[in-house]
XYZ file of C-alpha atoms in Angstrom:
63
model
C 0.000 0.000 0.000
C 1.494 3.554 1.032
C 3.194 5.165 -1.977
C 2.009 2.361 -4.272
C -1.656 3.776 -4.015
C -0.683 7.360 -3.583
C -1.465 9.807 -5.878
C 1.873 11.909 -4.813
C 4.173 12.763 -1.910
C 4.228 14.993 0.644
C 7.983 16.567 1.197
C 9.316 18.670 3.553
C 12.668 20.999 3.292
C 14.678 20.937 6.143
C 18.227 22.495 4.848
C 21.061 21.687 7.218
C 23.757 24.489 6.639
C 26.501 22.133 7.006
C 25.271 20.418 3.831
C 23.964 22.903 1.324
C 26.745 23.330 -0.205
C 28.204 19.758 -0.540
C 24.709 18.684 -1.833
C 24.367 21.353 -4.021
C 27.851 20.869 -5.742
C 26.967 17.293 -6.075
C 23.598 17.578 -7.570
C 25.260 20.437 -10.314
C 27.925 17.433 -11.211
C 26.249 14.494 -11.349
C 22.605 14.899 -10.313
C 22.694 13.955 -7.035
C 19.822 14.246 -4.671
C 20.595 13.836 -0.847
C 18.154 12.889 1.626
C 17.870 12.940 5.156
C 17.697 10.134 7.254
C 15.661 11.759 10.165
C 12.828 9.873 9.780
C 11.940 6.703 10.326
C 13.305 3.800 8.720
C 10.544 2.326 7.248
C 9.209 5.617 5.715
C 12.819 6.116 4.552
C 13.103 2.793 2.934
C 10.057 3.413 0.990
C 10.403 7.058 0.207
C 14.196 6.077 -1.026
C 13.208 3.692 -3.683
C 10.201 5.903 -4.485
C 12.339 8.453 -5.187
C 14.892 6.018 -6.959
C 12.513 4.658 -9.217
C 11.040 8.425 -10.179
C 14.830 9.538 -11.056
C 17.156 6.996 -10.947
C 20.044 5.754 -8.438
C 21.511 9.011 -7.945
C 20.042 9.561 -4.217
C 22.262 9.884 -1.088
C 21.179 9.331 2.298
C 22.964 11.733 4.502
C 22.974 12.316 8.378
């Protein structure tokens, strides 16, 4: 169920200063996308390979 029977996804921003800039360098270069992992694992598992599966491997899990 969950995201599989969704219509869309809720997301919000939280920037962490210590990683705008990293993330945004690596998202210019390659595409990128970092996520964080302050929620809870199963949410994250499943919003991960959402997200995967909308653009590709190119997401990062950072703390």
């Amino acid at each position: 169920k969950g995201l599989a029977e969704s219509f869309g996804i809720m997301v919000n921003y939280n920037y962490l200063p210590r990683h705008i800039e990293c993330n945004n360098e690596q998202y210019l270069h390659d595409g990128t996308i970092a996520v964080s992992e302050g929620v809870g694992a199963e949410t994250m598992d499943e919003g991960t390979e959402w997200l995967r599966t909308c653009v590709g491997e190119k997401v990062k899990v950072v703390g």
